[in-house]
Each structure stands twice: as C-alpha cells, then as structure tokens.
C-alpha cells in the first residue's frame, strides 16, 4: 500500500501551483485557485466525529479524554484554505478561525491502492512550544501518526 502525505503551508500552498499540477488528483480536497489562501492568523482546531474515531487524531485511548485533549490544544499560528473535500474524502479536523467559517484542516482519502492525507497548516510545531515540555501530544500527531497509519 502506498501513501501520500501533503503538508500544506505557505511554500506548498495553492499559490505554488498544486491546483494545476498532476498532484491535484492526489489531494483529498479541491484546492482553491488563486492567491491569498494562506493565512498567518491564529486558529483553533476542532475534532470532527470522524476524527474522534481515527487513529490519526488519537491523543488518548479513552474517547472522552481524547476529545478533552483536543479541546485544550493551543491554537496554531497559520492555516491554509484547503478547499472543499472531494467525494469519498474524510475530514478529521477543521480549523476554526475567528470570524470565519470552519475549514478542513486534516483530510484523508483512499486513492487507488493507497491513501492520501492533507494537513493544511505548517503551524502544528507550536503545539510543542505551548504545551508543557513533558507533553507528548505533538510527536504523536502528524507525520508519526501518518507513518503508522
């Protein structure tokens, strides 16, 4: 089984040309065309019902504690407008920017005989910076979870 993980941030954003590239088929959302889709604004994140069931978003084995940990996560310093999910894609996390609509943040999709993942921020490293030094939340999320998924 093959996998493709795309972390979308400023240099990898739709303004970098992905919507018109062959990679657009792999991305589990319909990437918006044009500029101004990357925002250096703080945003929270919210676990979806599908995210609560996904190993990619599991910070705690207990469902109630897992949800509570996600609610207490620090904000990220940026987010990428990822576009609408494609049919068959699953949104696991949404960004919750103040005064704006919720947007897909972590999206997965089965593609061919593999899977793809889009994480529409480059700001998750701040979770480690703003959590106690012994908190293991940041290393258990993101790329490590994708590698075992």
Short mmCIF file of C-alpha atoms in Angstrom, two decimals:
data_model
loop_
_atom_site.label_atom_id
_atom_site.label_comp_id
_atom_site.label_asym_id
_atom_site.label_seq_id
_atom_site.Cartn_x
_atom_site.Cartn_y
_atom_site.Cartn_z
CA UNK A 1 0.00 0.00 0.00
CA UNK A 2 1.31 3.45 -0.86
CA UNK A 3 0.58 6.71 0.89
CA UNK A 4 0.99 10.38 0.12
CA UNK A 5 1.12 12.99 2.87
CA UNK A 6 0.93 16.62 1.84
CA UNK A 7 1.57 19.28 4.46
CA UNK A 8 0.17 22.48 3.01
CA UNK A 9 1.78 25.67 4.18
CA UNK A 10 2.99 28.86 2.53
CA UNK A 11 5.61 27.36 0.16
CA UNK A 12 3.36 24.39 -0.66
CA UNK A 13 0.13 26.29 -0.97
CA UNK A 14 -2.28 26.51 -3.91
CA UNK A 15 -0.42 29.64 -4.96
CA UNK A 16 2.60 27.37 -5.52
CA UNK A 17 0.74 25.73 -8.42
CA UNK A 18 -0.67 22.50 -6.98
CA UNK A 19 -4.23 23.02 -8.32
CA UNK A 20 -2.93 22.84 -11.89
CA UNK A 21 -0.34 20.10 -11.31
CA UNK A 22 -0.62 16.30 -11.60
CA UNK A 23 -0.55 16.20 -7.78
CA UNK A 24 -4.00 17.80 -7.64
CA UNK A 25 -5.58 14.38 -8.22
CA UNK A 26 -3.85 13.03 -5.09
CA UNK A 27 -5.03 15.80 -2.79
CA UNK A 28 -8.26 14.88 -0.93
CA UNK A 29 -9.74 18.37 -1.41
CA UNK A 30 -10.46 20.59 -4.39
CA UNK A 31 -7.68 23.09 -3.83
CA UNK A 32 -8.75 26.69 -4.37
CA UNK A 33 -7.04 28.51 -7.21
CA UNK A 34 -5.60 31.95 -6.71
CA UNK A 35 -3.65 33.84 -4.13
CA UNK A 36 -4.50 34.79 -0.59
CA UNK A 37 -5.44 31.31 0.64
CA UNK A 38 -2.63 31.02 3.21
CA UNK A 39 -3.33 32.92 6.42
CA UNK A 40 -0.86 33.85 9.14
CA UNK A 41 -3.68 34.21 11.65
CA UNK A 42 -4.19 32.22 14.81
CA UNK A 43 -6.79 29.50 14.55
CA UNK A 44 -8.11 26.79 16.77
CA UNK A 45 -8.85 23.29 15.61
CA UNK A 46 -11.83 21.09 16.22
CA UNK A 47 -12.12 17.34 16.05
CA UNK A 48 -14.90 16.04 13.79
CA UNK A 49 -16.95 12.93 14.55
CA UNK A 50 -14.82 11.02 12.02
CA UNK A 51 -11.68 12.44 13.61
CA UNK A 52 -12.77 11.17 17.01
CA UNK A 53 -12.76 7.65 15.52
CA UNK A 54 -9.47 7.97 13.61
CA UNK A 55 -6.10 6.72 14.82
CA UNK A 56 -4.56 9.82 13.22
CA UNK A 57 -6.27 12.00 15.84
CA UNK A 58 -5.91 9.72 18.84
CA UNK A 59 -4.12 11.55 21.63
CA UNK A 60 -5.65 9.30 24.29
CA UNK A 61 -7.21 5.83 24.08
CA UNK A 62 -10.23 6.96 26.10
CA UNK A 63 -12.69 8.74 23.77
CA UNK A 64 -13.79 11.36 26.32
CA UNK A 65 -10.22 12.20 27.36
CA UNK A 66 -9.17 12.34 23.71
CA UNK A 67 -11.89 14.87 22.94
CA UNK A 68 -10.95 16.88 26.02
CA UNK A 69 -7.28 16.96 24.99
CA UNK A 70 -8.19 18.25 21.52
CA UNK A 71 -10.34 20.98 23.08
CA UNK A 72 -7.36 22.09 25.18
CA UNK A 73 -4.84 22.15 22.32
CA UNK A 74 -3.16 25.52 21.75
CA UNK A 75 -4.05 27.50 18.65
CA UNK A 76 -1.95 27.25 15.51
CA UNK A 77 -0.36 30.39 14.09
CA UNK A 78 -1.46 29.80 10.50
CA UNK A 79 -3.75 27.79 8.25
CA UNK A 80 -4.29 27.10 4.58
CA UNK A 81 -7.67 27.23 2.88
CA UNK A 82 -7.75 23.67 1.59
CA UNK A 83 -10.99 23.84 -0.40
CA UNK A 84 -13.95 21.51 -0.21
CA UNK A 85 -13.41 17.80 0.43
CA UNK A 86 -13.65 15.56 -2.61
CA UNK A 87 -16.34 12.85 -2.67
CA UNK A 88 -15.07 9.98 -0.54
CA UNK A 89 -12.68 12.16 1.47
CA UNK A 90 -12.93 12.27 5.26
CA UNK A 91 -12.39 15.45 7.26
CA UNK A 92 -10.81 14.62 10.64
CA UNK A 93 -10.04 18.14 11.91
CA UNK A 94 -11.35 21.57 10.95
CA UNK A 95 -9.70 24.91 11.58
CA UNK A 96 -11.82 27.42 13.47
CA UNK A 97 -10.53 30.89 12.57
CA UNK A 98 -12.23 33.72 14.44
CA UNK A 99 -14.98 35.38 12.42
CA UNK A 100 -14.71 32.92 9.53
CA UNK A 101 -16.31 29.62 8.63
CA UNK A 102 -14.74 26.35 9.71
CA UNK A 103 -12.42 24.88 7.09
CA UNK A 104 -10.98 21.40 6.52
CA UNK A 105 -7.63 21.07 8.29
CA UNK A 106 -6.80 17.35 8.30
CA UNK A 107 -8.37 15.39 5.45
CA UNK A 108 -7.82 11.79 4.31
CA UNK A 109 -8.88 9.86 1.24
CA UNK A 110 -8.32 6.40 -0.19
CA UNK A 111 -6.64 6.82 -3.56
CA UNK A 112 -6.04 3.88 -5.86
CA UNK A 113 -4.49 1.19 -3.67
CA UNK A 114 -3.19 3.71 -1.15
CA UNK A 115 -4.21 6.69 0.94
CA UNK A 116 -3.58 10.40 0.93
CA UNK A 117 -3.56 12.92 3.75
CA UNK A 118 -3.69 16.71 3.67
CA UNK A 119 -2.73 18.71 6.75
CA UNK A 120 -3.46 22.35 5.90
CA UNK A 121 -1.08 24.15 8.24
CA UNK A 122 2.59 24.45 8.92
CA UNK A 123 1.90 25.64 12.45
CA UNK A 124 1.47 22.43 14.43
CA UNK A 125 5.05 22.70 15.74
CA UNK A 126 3.74 25.45 18.01
CA UNK A 127 1.74 22.84 19.89
CA UNK A 128 5.04 21.57 21.31
CA UNK A 129 6.17 25.11 22.10
CA UNK A 130 2.99 25.99 24.02
CA UNK A 131 2.49 22.72 25.91
CA UNK A 132 4.43 21.53 28.97
CA UNK A 133 7.85 20.15 27.99
CA UNK A 134 6.93 16.61 29.02
CA UNK A 135 3.69 16.58 26.99
CA UNK A 136 3.91 14.05 24.14
CA UNK A 137 0.98 15.39 22.11
CA UNK A 138 2.93 16.92 19.22
CA UNK A 139 5.12 13.87 18.49
CA UNK A 140 2.07 11.57 18.48
CA UNK A 141 0.25 13.69 15.92
CA UNK A 142 1.10 14.50 12.32
CA UNK A 143 3.86 12.70 10.46
CA UNK A 144 4.45 9.96 13.03
CA UNK A 145 0.78 9.05 13.02
CA UNK A 146 0.72 9.08 9.22
CA UNK A 147 3.70 6.74 9.06
CA UNK A 148 1.91 4.13 11.17
CA UNK A 149 -1.50 4.66 9.57
#
